[in-house]
Amino acid sequence: MPQHDTLFIGGEWIAPSSNRTITVVSASTEEIIGSVPEAQEADVDAAVASARAAFEDPNGWSSWEPANRAAAMERFANGLDNRSGEIARLVSAQNGMPIAISTAFEGAFPSILLRYYAGVLKEAVFEETRPGMLGGQTVVRRGPIGVVGAIVPWNFPQSLSAFKYAPALAAGCTLVIKPSPETVLDSVLIAEAAAEAGIPGGVINFVPGGREIGAYLVAHPGVDKISFTGSTAAGRSIAETCGRLLRPVTLELGGKSAAIVLDDADLDLATVGEKLFAATLLNNGQTCFLGTRVLAPRSRYAEVVDTFAALASSLKVGDALDATTQIGPMASDRQRDRVEGYIAKGKAEGARVVVGGGRPSGQDKGWFVEPTIFADVDNNHTIAQEEIFGPVLSLIPYSDLDDAVRIANDSDFGLGGSVWTRDEERGLGVARRVQTGTIGVNTYAPDPTAPFGGVKASGLGRELGPEAIGHYQQVQSIYT
Ligand code: NAD
């Protein structure tokens, strides 16, 4: 059982300022699986001071030749790869992510991102000289923005941390990362890999803690930029602080995306089942971009209901560490309460439960909820408007394409989505009309090379793609 009594600050494992700890419990067995020290304000002060000193060191990380920074990032990636099995197991034990999914994502994606940004870094232009229109010329510099406060949620703790540290490191920034209390154990492995790779002390620091310590980091005078992934409610509060401080902020928030089934869609689960699952139910529904509102043409509504009912009933629910599990437990009892509250609300507002709606039999431990399909959902129902963050889908009928697009856009959110059709051109045409940061046609799979993020209440700014480096840079024009 991983029991840690030190914090990774300034490149060293140091004693915390208090003896308070965060104890982590398995989502599948409810047993205690480890603990880390809980960072206090004094620890955040020390972490920010270390990050600041590392950033301002004239021979430090931000002054390194890009090729040397890229090489260190590649060594960091190797260190994560060497730990990928342990990372996947720890993530699954903590948050209930089926091990097959955490192996494919949490164990693999961070090193892919580090190598991708190392490659972008090798090609990046940090300084260019532009001829002026009025005579003279301008040197345009893209320097690192400084010390980054990175706050991550529990649902994909490794990947979502890497969404931040990989481009930030490429830009030459230093970071203080605050993992979520539900998933602090795996963050220790990131620190180990960074240290082993020779990333200089102070460039990456970890402060495990809850929302108070997160809020303290956001407002800290030594921080230059905040990058946050989490709920819309927390994002609003963070944005208020950053607005007051005029502190740049990137926000990746919640979603309630639409999976739009067109009238010519292939509904054979043998061919599309896996992709439909990934786009609507991945990670027990605890994924921000999922198409949890399935929009179906009235002409094929019964068929779509049958398809999703068959998909949900076929899923194997079980312990997250079992390789055959497709749906694991919710990450916490609080999260299960929330999901069950929405299921009750769906029933009370008149939607019809086709499959699920309760707790699976045979699981007396763990925070399990049955995969649940609601039919006859109106887009105004609470379960169609609010993010549930569990394995619960709302099937909403539409009359024609304009109606489908109207319903898709009738949401406070705009993060993901998908269109299902045998005609890809037609699918692209519909995708262009949906107000969302990302969308797929017959698939949904974020790619490192393409910007990812949301519109409306789903966030501000983008992660991934070469564009993300720009969020960790400050542009300076020098006229000559
Ligand atoms: P949360 O907002 O409660 O917590 C996220 C993180 O922020 C945690 O580390 C938490 O300790 C911290 N935090 C909470 N309030 C804070 C505050 N006021 N100031 C500073 N830090 C604060 O969210 P959660 O329940 O952990 O995660 C689930 C949410 O994350 C969902 O709403 C989901 O949609 C969203 N999410 C979004 C994306 C995306 O890319 N858009 C990706 C994954 C998850």
Short mmCIF file of C-alpha atoms and ligand atoms in Angstrom, two decimals:
data_model
loop_
_atom_site.label_atom_id
_atom_site.label_comp_id
_atom_site.label_asym_id
_atom_site.label_seq_id
_atom_site.Cartn_x
_atom_site.Cartn_y
_atom_site.Cartn_z
CA MET A 1 0.00 0.00 0.00
CA PRO A 2 1.64 3.32 -1.03
CA GLN A 3 2.08 5.38 2.13
CA HIS A 4 4.06 8.53 1.62
CA ASP A 5 5.16 10.98 4.28
CA THR A 6 6.92 13.58 2.16
CA LEU A 7 5.99 16.13 -0.51
CA PHE A 8 7.80 16.66 -3.82
CA ILE A 9 8.87 20.30 -3.68
CA GLY A 10 11.99 21.91 -5.15
CA GLY A 11 13.13 18.60 -6.64
CA GLU A 12 13.34 16.93 -3.24
CA TRP A 13 11.09 14.85 -1.04
CA ILE A 14 10.64 17.11 1.96
CA ALA A 15 8.75 16.88 5.22
CA PRO A 16 5.34 18.57 5.05
CA SER A 17 4.53 21.52 7.28
CA SER A 18 1.86 19.55 9.19
CA ASN A 19 1.04 15.94 9.96
CA ARG A 20 -2.33 16.05 8.19
CA THR A 21 -2.78 13.36 5.54
CA ILE A 22 -5.12 12.46 2.69
CA THR A 23 -6.24 8.85 2.87
CA VAL A 24 -7.37 7.29 -0.39
CA VAL A 25 -10.02 4.59 -0.54
CA SER A 26 -10.58 2.09 -3.37
CA ALA A 27 -13.73 2.88 -5.35
CA SER A 28 -14.29 -0.84 -5.98
CA THR A 29 -13.65 -2.30 -2.50
CA GLU A 30 -13.98 0.75 -0.20
CA GLU A 31 -10.72 -0.34 1.46
CA ILE A 32 -7.95 2.12 2.34
CA ILE A 33 -5.26 1.90 -0.35
CA GLY A 34 -2.76 4.58 0.60
CA SER A 35 -2.07 8.04 1.86
CA VAL A 36 -0.05 11.16 1.19
CA PRO A 37 0.59 14.29 3.26
CA GLU A 38 -2.02 17.01 2.76
CA ALA A 39 -0.31 20.21 1.62
CA GLN A 40 -1.02 23.29 3.75
CA GLU A 41 -0.61 26.96 2.84
CA ALA A 42 3.02 26.90 3.99
CA ASP A 43 3.71 24.00 1.64
CA VAL A 44 2.11 25.85 -1.27
CA ASP A 45 4.26 28.88 -0.39
CA ALA A 46 7.36 26.65 -0.50
CA ALA A 47 6.29 25.05 -3.80
CA VAL A 48 5.57 28.41 -5.46
CA ALA A 49 8.88 29.81 -4.16
CA SER A 50 10.73 26.80 -5.63
CA ALA A 51 8.94 27.13 -8.95
CA ARG A 52 9.69 30.88 -8.98
CA ALA A 53 13.38 30.33 -8.19
CA ALA A 54 13.64 27.63 -10.87
CA PHE A 55 11.95 29.94 -13.36
CA GLU A 56 14.16 32.91 -12.57
CA ASP A 57 17.42 30.96 -12.48
CA PRO A 58 19.44 32.54 -15.33
CA ASN A 59 20.83 29.09 -16.20
CA GLY A 60 17.58 27.33 -15.41
CA TRP A 61 14.95 25.37 -17.33
CA SER A 62 13.54 28.30 -19.27
CA SER A 63 17.00 29.26 -20.53
CA TRP A 64 17.88 25.74 -21.69
CA GLU A 65 18.35 25.20 -25.41
CA PRO A 66 15.08 23.81 -26.80
CA ALA A 67 16.87 20.60 -27.84
CA ASN A 68 17.99 20.01 -24.23
CA ARG A 69 14.52 20.69 -22.83
CA ALA A 70 13.07 18.32 -25.44
CA ALA A 71 15.58 15.60 -24.51
CA ALA A 72 14.66 15.93 -20.82
CA MET A 73 10.97 15.68 -21.71
CA GLU A 74 11.69 12.50 -23.69
CA ARG A 75 13.53 11.01 -20.68
CA PHE A 76 10.56 12.00 -18.52
CA ALA A 77 8.31 10.14 -21.00
CA ASN A 78 10.51 7.05 -20.69
CA GLY A 79 10.22 7.19 -16.90
CA LEU A 80 6.42 7.31 -17.15
CA ASP A 81 6.44 4.40 -19.61
CA ASN A 82 8.50 2.37 -17.12
CA ARG A 83 5.79 3.00 -14.55
CA SER A 84 2.78 2.68 -16.86
CA GLY A 85 1.43 -0.54 -15.36
CA GLU A 86 1.66 0.80 -11.80
CA ILE A 87 0.12 4.10 -12.88
CA ALA A 88 -2.83 2.36 -14.55
CA ARG A 89 -3.44 0.12 -11.53
CA LEU A 90 -3.30 3.01 -9.07
CA VAL A 91 -5.66 5.19 -11.12
CA SER A 92 -8.16 2.34 -11.48
CA ALA A 93 -8.01 1.43 -7.81
CA GLN A 94 -8.61 5.04 -6.80
CA ASN A 95 -11.29 6.29 -9.20
CA GLY A 96 -12.90 3.10 -10.53
CA MET A 97 -11.72 3.47 -14.14
CA PRO A 98 -11.76 0.01 -15.77
CA ILE A 99 -8.15 -1.17 -15.98
CA ALA A 100 -8.38 -1.73 -19.74
CA ILE A 101 -9.20 1.98 -20.12
CA SER A 102 -6.59 3.22 -17.67
CA THR A 103 -3.95 1.08 -19.39
CA ALA A 104 -4.85 2.61 -22.77
CA PHE A 105 -5.23 6.19 -21.53
CA GLU A 106 -3.69 6.93 -18.14
CA GLY A 107 -0.73 4.59 -18.54
CA ALA A 108 0.03 5.63 -22.12
CA PHE A 109 -1.21 9.13 -22.96
CA PRO A 110 1.11 11.27 -20.78
CA SER A 111 4.29 9.93 -22.39
CA ILE A 112 2.71 10.32 -25.85
CA LEU A 113 2.01 13.96 -24.99
CA LEU A 114 5.51 14.59 -23.64
CA ARG A 115 7.07 13.18 -26.82
CA TYR A 116 4.63 15.09 -28.99
CA TYR A 117 5.47 18.41 -27.29
CA ALA A 118 9.19 17.60 -27.33
CA GLY A 119 8.78 17.30 -31.11
CA VAL A 120 6.82 20.57 -31.33
CA LEU A 121 9.50 22.23 -29.19
CA LYS A 122 12.28 21.16 -31.55
CA GLU A 123 10.48 22.88 -34.43
CA ALA A 124 9.18 25.89 -32.51
CA VAL A 125 10.20 29.45 -33.37
CA PHE A 126 10.61 31.51 -30.22
CA GLU A 127 11.88 34.65 -31.84
CA GLU A 128 11.32 36.17 -35.29
CA THR A 129 12.16 39.49 -36.86
CA ARG A 130 9.42 41.19 -38.85
CA PRO A 131 9.98 44.06 -41.24
CA GLY A 132 7.97 47.04 -40.02
CA MET A 133 5.37 48.81 -42.18
CA LEU A 134 6.57 52.23 -41.04
CA GLY A 135 10.29 51.59 -41.30
CA GLY A 136 12.49 49.68 -38.88
CA GLN A 137 11.73 46.14 -37.78
CA THR A 138 10.31 44.31 -34.80
CA VAL A 139 11.72 41.36 -32.91
CA VAL A 140 8.75 39.28 -31.73
CA ARG A 141 9.65 36.99 -28.81
CA ARG A 142 7.58 34.19 -27.33
CA GLY A 143 8.91 33.69 -23.84
CA PRO A 144 7.54 31.38 -21.14
CA ILE A 145 4.72 32.93 -19.13
CA GLY A 146 6.28 31.96 -15.79
CA VAL A 147 5.02 29.90 -12.86
CA VAL A 148 1.92 27.86 -13.71
CA GLY A 149 -0.61 26.71 -11.11
CA ALA A 150 -2.18 23.53 -12.52
CA ILE A 151 -5.32 22.12 -10.90
CA VAL A 152 -6.62 18.74 -12.04
CA PRO A 153 -9.68 16.57 -11.32
CA TRP A 154 -9.87 12.90 -10.41
CA ASN A 155 -11.44 11.41 -13.54
CA PHE A 156 -8.28 11.22 -15.73
CA PRO A 157 -5.66 12.43 -13.24
CA GLN A 158 -2.61 11.44 -15.28
CA SER A 159 -3.74 12.51 -18.75
CA LEU A 160 -5.24 15.78 -17.56
CA SER A 161 -2.06 16.65 -15.64
CA ALA A 162 -0.04 15.95 -18.80
CA PHE A 163 -2.42 18.14 -20.86
CA LYS A 164 -0.93 20.94 -18.73
CA TYR A 165 2.65 20.07 -17.86
CA ALA A 166 3.66 18.84 -21.35
CA PRO A 167 3.02 22.13 -23.23
CA ALA A 168 4.03 24.22 -20.19
CA LEU A 169 7.40 22.46 -19.97
CA ALA A 170 7.88 22.87 -23.72
CA ALA A 171 7.27 26.61 -23.34
CA GLY A 172 9.89 26.80 -20.57
CA CYS A 173 7.51 27.31 -17.64
CA THR A 174 7.71 25.85 -14.16
CA LEU A 175 4.68 24.34 -12.40
CA VAL A 176 2.94 23.74 -9.11
CA ILE A 177 0.45 20.93 -9.68
CA LYS A 178 -2.48 20.31 -7.34
CA PRO A 179 -3.99 16.85 -7.80
CA SER A 180 -7.49 16.01 -6.59
CA PRO A 181 -7.74 14.39 -3.14
CA GLU A 182 -9.48 11.31 -4.65
CA THR A 183 -6.44 10.58 -6.86
CA VAL A 184 -3.27 11.73 -5.14
CA LEU A 185 -1.39 8.43 -5.07
CA ASP A 186 -0.57 8.27 -8.79
CA SER A 187 0.77 11.84 -8.79
CA VAL A 188 3.78 10.59 -6.77
CA LEU A 189 4.82 8.54 -9.80
CA ILE A 190 4.86 11.65 -12.02
CA ALA A 191 7.22 13.30 -9.55
CA GLU A 192 9.48 10.23 -9.46
CA ALA A 193 9.69 10.09 -13.25
CA ALA A 194 10.41 13.83 -13.51
CA ALA A 195 13.20 13.64 -10.93
CA GLU A 196 14.72 10.57 -12.57
CA ALA A 197 14.70 12.35 -15.96
CA GLY A 198 16.83 15.19 -14.63
CA ILE A 199 14.10 17.82 -14.83
CA PRO A 200 15.73 20.43 -12.55
CA GLY A 201 14.48 20.84 -8.98
CA GLY A 202 11.61 23.31 -8.66
CA VAL A 203 10.42 22.91 -12.26
CA ILE A 204 7.61 20.56 -11.17
CA ASN A 205 6.18 20.58 -7.66
CA PHE A 206 3.14 18.80 -6.21
CA VAL A 207 0.75 20.05 -3.54
CA PRO A 208 -1.90 17.40 -2.82
CA GLY A 209 -5.00 18.96 -1.31
CA GLY A 210 -8.64 19.92 -1.64
CA ARG A 211 -10.45 22.98 -2.92
CA GLU A 212 -9.21 25.37 -0.20
CA ILE A 213 -5.59 24.72 -1.06
CA GLY A 214 -6.53 24.95 -4.75
CA ALA A 215 -8.11 28.36 -4.17
CA TYR A 216 -5.01 29.44 -2.24
CA LEU A 217 -2.80 28.44 -5.18
CA VAL A 218 -5.04 30.27 -7.68
CA ALA A 219 -4.71 33.55 -5.76
CA HIS A 220 -1.03 33.12 -4.85
CA PRO A 221 1.01 36.23 -5.70
CA GLY A 222 3.90 34.10 -6.99
CA VAL A 223 1.81 32.44 -9.73
CA ASP A 224 1.63 33.84 -13.28
CA LYS A 225 -0.94 31.57 -14.94
CA ILE A 226 -3.67 29.15 -13.89
CA SER A 227 -4.66 26.09 -15.86
CA PHE A 228 -7.71 24.32 -14.46
CA THR A 229 -9.73 21.23 -15.36
CA GLY A 230 -12.81 20.47 -13.33
CA SER A 231 -16.41 21.43 -12.75
CA THR A 232 -18.04 24.53 -14.17
CA ALA A 233 -18.90 25.72 -10.66
CA ALA A 234 -15.25 25.65 -9.54
CA GLY A 235 -14.18 27.12 -12.90
CA ARG A 236 -16.45 30.14 -12.38
CA SER A 237 -15.00 30.75 -8.93
CA ILE A 238 -11.42 30.43 -10.25
CA ALA A 239 -12.22 32.73 -13.19
CA GLU A 240 -13.52 35.36 -10.74
CA THR A 241 -10.26 35.29 -8.82
CA CYS A 242 -8.21 35.40 -12.02
CA GLY A 243 -10.37 38.24 -13.34
CA ARG A 244 -9.71 40.30 -10.23
CA LEU A 245 -5.97 39.58 -10.43
CA LEU A 246 -5.85 39.91 -14.25
CA ARG A 247 -4.17 36.49 -14.19
CA PRO A 248 -4.30 34.46 -17.42
CA VAL A 249 -6.40 31.32 -17.03
CA THR A 250 -7.30 28.29 -19.12
CA LEU A 251 -10.48 26.48 -18.06
CA GLU A 252 -11.57 23.00 -19.16
CA LEU A 253 -14.96 22.50 -17.56
CA GLY A 254 -18.05 20.31 -17.71
CA GLY A 255 -20.13 19.13 -20.64
CA LYS A 256 -23.51 17.79 -21.72
CA SER A 257 -22.69 16.96 -25.30
CA ALA A 258 -24.99 15.61 -28.00
CA ALA A 259 -24.49 12.35 -29.90
CA ILE A 260 -26.60 13.01 -33.00
CA VAL A 261 -27.82 9.86 -34.73
CA LEU A 262 -28.80 10.68 -38.33
CA ASP A 263 -31.53 8.77 -40.15
CA ASP A 264 -28.97 6.82 -42.21
CA ALA A 265 -26.77 5.79 -39.24
CA ASP A 266 -25.38 2.27 -38.94
CA LEU A 267 -26.82 0.96 -35.67
CA ASP A 268 -25.30 -2.51 -35.79
CA LEU A 269 -23.48 -2.88 -32.48
CA ALA A 270 -21.11 -5.39 -34.04
CA THR A 271 -19.65 -2.60 -36.17
CA VAL A 272 -20.29 0.61 -34.20
CA GLY A 273 -20.73 -0.65 -30.61
CA GLU A 274 -17.18 0.01 -29.47
CA LYS A 275 -17.11 3.55 -30.85
CA LEU A 276 -20.58 4.35 -29.53
CA PHE A 277 -19.46 3.16 -26.10
CA ALA A 278 -16.30 5.31 -26.19
CA ALA A 279 -18.30 8.36 -27.26
CA THR A 280 -21.07 8.02 -24.67
CA LEU A 281 -20.06 5.89 -21.67
CA LEU A 282 -16.24 5.84 -21.41
CA ASN A 283 -14.83 5.61 -17.88
CA ASN A 284 -18.21 4.84 -16.26
CA GLY A 285 -19.62 8.04 -17.72
CA GLN A 286 -17.07 10.05 -15.70
CA THR A 287 -15.64 11.79 -18.76
CA CYS A 288 -16.28 15.43 -19.56
CA PHE A 289 -16.71 15.19 -23.36
CA LEU A 290 -19.22 12.32 -23.55
CA GLY A 291 -22.34 12.57 -25.71
CA THR A 292 -24.76 11.92 -22.88
CA ARG A 293 -27.71 13.37 -24.80
CA VAL A 294 -28.39 10.96 -27.65
CA LEU A 295 -30.52 12.71 -30.29
CA ALA A 296 -32.48 10.25 -32.42
CA PRO A 297 -34.74 10.83 -35.46
CA ARG A 298 -38.40 10.08 -34.68
CA SER A 299 -38.46 7.76 -37.71
CA ARG A 300 -35.87 5.47 -36.04
CA TYR A 301 -36.42 6.36 -32.38
CA ALA A 302 -37.52 2.87 -31.26
CA GLU A 303 -34.53 1.35 -33.05
CA VAL A 304 -32.09 3.77 -31.37
CA VAL A 305 -33.65 3.02 -27.96
CA ASP A 306 -33.23 -0.73 -28.62
CA THR A 307 -29.61 -0.22 -29.71
CA PHE A 308 -28.61 1.70 -26.57
CA ALA A 309 -30.61 -0.67 -24.36
CA ALA A 310 -28.71 -3.60 -25.89
CA LEU A 311 -25.38 -1.77 -25.52
CA ALA A 312 -25.95 -0.87 -21.86
CA SER A 313 -27.23 -4.36 -20.93
CA SER A 314 -24.22 -6.00 -22.58
CA LEU A 315 -21.66 -4.13 -20.47
CA LYS A 316 -19.79 -6.05 -17.79
CA VAL A 317 -19.97 -4.16 -14.50
CA GLY A 318 -17.33 -5.04 -11.91
CA ASP A 319 -14.16 -4.35 -9.98
CA ALA A 320 -12.09 -1.76 -11.85
CA LEU A 321 -8.98 -3.95 -11.62
CA ASP A 322 -10.64 -6.87 -13.42
CA ALA A 323 -9.38 -6.85 -17.03
CA THR A 324 -12.83 -7.81 -18.36
CA THR A 325 -14.69 -4.96 -16.61
CA GLN A 326 -16.28 -2.37 -18.89
CA ILE A 327 -18.10 -0.31 -16.25
CA GLY A 328 -16.49 0.18 -12.85
CA PRO A 329 -17.78 2.04 -9.80
CA MET A 330 -18.23 5.78 -9.35
CA ALA A 331 -15.12 7.48 -7.95
CA SER A 332 -16.63 8.20 -4.52
CA ASP A 333 -19.79 7.68 -2.49
CA ARG A 334 -20.50 11.41 -2.93
CA GLN A 335 -20.32 10.92 -6.71
CA ARG A 336 -22.66 7.91 -6.54
CA ASP A 337 -25.15 9.92 -4.45
CA ARG A 338 -25.06 12.62 -7.10
CA VAL A 339 -25.68 10.17 -9.96
CA GLU A 340 -28.50 8.43 -8.07
CA GLY A 341 -30.04 11.83 -7.35
CA TYR A 342 -30.17 12.53 -11.09
CA ILE A 343 -31.68 9.10 -11.83
CA ALA A 344 -34.45 9.83 -9.30
CA LYS A 345 -34.99 13.26 -10.84
CA GLY A 346 -35.21 11.76 -14.34
CA LYS A 347 -37.94 9.38 -13.19
CA ALA A 348 -39.78 12.13 -11.32
CA GLU A 349 -39.78 14.42 -14.37
CA GLY A 350 -41.38 11.70 -16.54
CA ALA A 351 -38.51 10.10 -18.44
CA ARG A 352 -38.75 6.33 -18.90
CA VAL A 353 -36.02 3.99 -17.60
CA VAL A 354 -35.37 1.40 -20.30
CA VAL A 355 -32.33 -0.27 -18.71
CA GLY A 356 -30.71 0.08 -15.28
CA GLY A 357 -31.74 2.78 -12.85
CA GLY A 358 -30.44 1.07 -9.71
CA ARG A 359 -27.40 -0.61 -8.23
CA PRO A 360 -26.07 -3.79 -9.86
CA SER A 361 -26.74 -7.01 -7.98
CA GLY A 362 -23.79 -8.96 -6.65
CA GLN A 363 -21.71 -5.90 -5.74
CA ASP A 364 -22.00 -5.38 -2.00
CA LYS A 365 -18.88 -3.21 -1.85
CA GLY A 366 -17.90 -0.32 -4.10
CA TRP A 367 -19.81 2.67 -5.38
CA PHE A 368 -21.51 1.02 -8.35
CA VAL A 369 -24.42 2.31 -10.41
CA GLU A 370 -26.04 0.32 -13.22
CA PRO A 371 -25.56 1.65 -16.75
CA THR A 372 -28.86 3.47 -17.22
CA ILE A 373 -30.76 4.41 -20.37
CA PHE A 374 -33.60 6.93 -20.21
CA ALA A 375 -36.03 7.18 -23.16
CA ASP A 376 -38.71 9.82 -23.80
CA VAL A 377 -36.46 12.55 -22.46
CA ASP A 378 -37.30 16.16 -23.22
CA ASN A 379 -34.29 18.42 -23.68
CA ASN A 380 -35.66 20.66 -20.89
CA HIS A 381 -35.51 17.83 -18.35
CA THR A 382 -32.87 18.25 -15.66
CA ILE A 383 -31.12 15.04 -16.79
CA ALA A 384 -30.74 16.56 -20.29
CA GLN A 385 -29.45 19.92 -19.08
CA GLU A 386 -27.12 19.13 -16.18
CA GLU A 387 -23.92 17.11 -16.19
CA ILE A 388 -24.49 13.81 -14.37
CA PHE A 389 -20.96 12.35 -14.63
CA GLY A 390 -22.12 8.74 -14.43
CA PRO A 391 -23.23 5.96 -16.80
CA VAL A 392 -26.58 7.56 -17.58
CA LEU A 393 -27.76 8.43 -21.11
CA SER A 394 -30.80 10.50 -22.14
CA LEU A 395 -32.39 9.56 -25.48
CA ILE A 396 -34.15 12.56 -27.02
CA PRO A 397 -36.26 12.39 -30.23
CA TYR A 398 -35.98 15.01 -32.98
CA SER A 399 -38.12 15.69 -36.06
CA ASP A 400 -35.64 16.86 -38.72
CA LEU A 401 -32.01 17.95 -39.03
CA ASP A 402 -32.71 21.56 -38.08
CA ASP A 403 -34.50 20.31 -34.99
CA ALA A 404 -31.53 18.07 -34.14
CA VAL A 405 -29.08 20.98 -34.43
CA ARG A 406 -31.40 23.23 -32.41
CA ILE A 407 -31.60 20.66 -29.58
CA ALA A 408 -27.84 20.00 -29.69
CA ASN A 409 -27.19 23.73 -29.28
CA ASP A 410 -29.88 24.21 -26.62
CA SER A 411 -27.39 23.63 -23.80
CA ASP A 412 -25.33 25.73 -21.43
CA PHE A 413 -22.35 23.58 -22.41
CA GLY A 414 -20.33 22.99 -25.60
CA LEU A 415 -17.40 20.62 -25.11
CA GLY A 416 -17.74 17.42 -27.19
CA GLY A 417 -20.29 15.65 -29.35
CA SER A 418 -20.61 13.27 -32.25
CA VAL A 419 -22.62 12.67 -35.42
CA TRP A 420 -23.49 9.14 -36.59
CA THR A 421 -24.14 8.60 -40.30
CA ARG A 422 -23.13 6.44 -43.27
CA ASP A 423 -22.36 9.65 -45.19
CA GLU A 424 -19.25 11.33 -43.76
CA GLU A 425 -19.72 14.55 -45.78
CA ARG A 426 -23.24 14.90 -44.41
CA GLY A 427 -21.86 14.24 -40.91
CA LEU A 428 -19.23 16.97 -41.34
CA GLY A 429 -21.96 19.38 -42.46
CA VAL A 430 -23.96 18.73 -39.29
CA ALA A 431 -20.80 18.86 -37.11
CA ARG A 432 -20.01 22.36 -38.43
CA ARG A 433 -23.41 23.59 -37.18
CA VAL A 434 -22.97 22.37 -33.58
CA GLN A 435 -21.71 24.97 -31.09
CA THR A 436 -18.96 22.97 -29.47
CA GLY A 437 -15.17 22.99 -29.11
CA THR A 438 -14.74 19.41 -30.38
CA ILE A 439 -16.94 16.90 -32.21
CA GLY A 440 -16.50 13.59 -34.04
CA VAL A 441 -18.12 11.91 -37.01
CA ASN A 442 -18.76 8.20 -36.33
CA THR A 443 -16.16 8.38 -33.56
CA TYR A 444 -14.98 10.63 -30.76
CA ALA A 445 -11.31 10.51 -29.85
CA PRO A 446 -9.31 13.59 -28.79
CA ASP A 447 -5.94 13.66 -30.54
CA PRO A 448 -2.72 15.24 -29.20
CA THR A 449 -2.26 17.23 -32.41
CA ALA A 450 -5.66 18.97 -32.34
CA PRO A 451 -6.89 21.68 -29.94
CA PHE A 452 -9.27 20.39 -27.25
CA GLY A 453 -11.61 22.49 -25.12
CA GLY A 454 -15.05 23.98 -24.83
CA VAL A 455 -17.30 26.91 -25.61
CA LYS A 456 -20.00 28.49 -23.40
CA ALA A 457 -19.97 27.02 -19.85
CA SER A 458 -17.50 24.30 -20.95
CA GLY A 459 -14.52 26.57 -20.66
CA LEU A 460 -12.07 29.13 -21.95
CA GLY A 461 -9.04 28.42 -24.11
CA ARG A 462 -7.76 25.17 -25.59
CA GLU A 463 -5.37 22.43 -24.58
CA LEU A 464 -3.48 20.04 -26.90
CA GLY A 465 -2.20 20.76 -30.38
CA PRO A 466 0.71 23.11 -31.07
CA GLU A 467 -1.67 25.95 -30.10
CA ALA A 468 -1.53 24.94 -26.42
CA ILE A 469 2.07 26.09 -26.09
CA GLY A 470 0.84 29.63 -26.79
CA HIS A 471 -1.21 29.54 -23.56
CA TYR A 472 2.05 29.19 -21.64
CA GLN A 473 3.85 32.00 -23.44
CA GLN A 474 4.07 35.74 -23.15
CA VAL A 475 4.62 37.63 -26.40
CA GLN A 476 6.99 40.58 -26.41
CA SER A 477 7.62 42.98 -29.33
CA ILE A 478 10.96 44.78 -29.47
CA TYR A 479 10.98 47.61 -32.02
CA THR A 480 14.32 48.46 -33.63
P1 NAD B 1 -14.09 19.90 -9.13
O1 NAD B 1 -14.26 21.14 -9.87
O2 NAD B 1 -14.83 19.72 -7.88
O3 NAD B 1 -12.55 19.68 -8.75
C1 NAD B 1 -11.52 19.73 -9.72
C2 NAD B 1 -10.24 20.13 -9.05
O4 NAD B 1 -10.33 21.48 -8.63
C3 NAD B 1 -9.89 19.35 -7.80
O5 NAD B 1 -8.49 19.22 -7.74
C4 NAD B 1 -10.42 20.23 -6.68
O6 NAD B 1 -9.76 20.01 -5.47
C5 NAD B 1 -10.14 21.61 -7.23
N1 NAD B 1 -11.03 22.68 -6.83
C6 NAD B 1 -12.36 22.61 -6.59
N2 NAD B 1 -12.85 23.83 -6.32
C7 NAD B 1 -11.82 24.70 -6.39
C8 NAD B 1 -11.69 26.11 -6.24
N3 NAD B 1 -12.73 26.86 -5.92
N4 NAD B 1 -10.47 26.68 -6.41
C9 NAD B 1 -9.41 25.91 -6.74
N5 NAD B 1 -9.46 24.57 -6.90
C10 NAD B 1 -10.66 23.97 -6.73
O7 NAD B 1 -14.39 18.77 -10.20
P2 NAD B 1 -14.32 17.21 -10.00
O8 NAD B 1 -15.61 16.81 -9.40
O9 NAD B 1 -13.07 16.80 -9.35
O10 NAD B 1 -14.19 16.74 -11.52
C11 NAD B 1 -15.25 16.51 -12.33
C12 NAD B 1 -15.52 17.70 -13.21
O11 NAD B 1 -14.41 17.98 -14.06
C13 NAD B 1 -16.68 17.45 -14.13
O12 NAD B 1 -17.56 18.53 -14.10
C14 NAD B 1 -16.04 17.31 -15.50
O13 NAD B 1 -16.85 17.61 -16.58
C15 NAD B 1 -14.89 18.20 -15.39
N6 NAD B 1 -13.87 17.80 -16.38
C16 NAD B 1 -13.66 18.61 -17.45
C17 NAD B 1 -12.74 18.24 -18.41
C18 NAD B 1 -12.47 19.10 -19.61
O14 NAD B 1 -11.45 18.93 -20.23
N7 NAD B 1 -13.32 20.01 -19.95
C19 NAD B 1 -12.02 17.07 -18.27
C20 NAD B 1 -12.28 16.27 -17.15
C21 NAD B 1 -13.20 16.68 -16.20
#
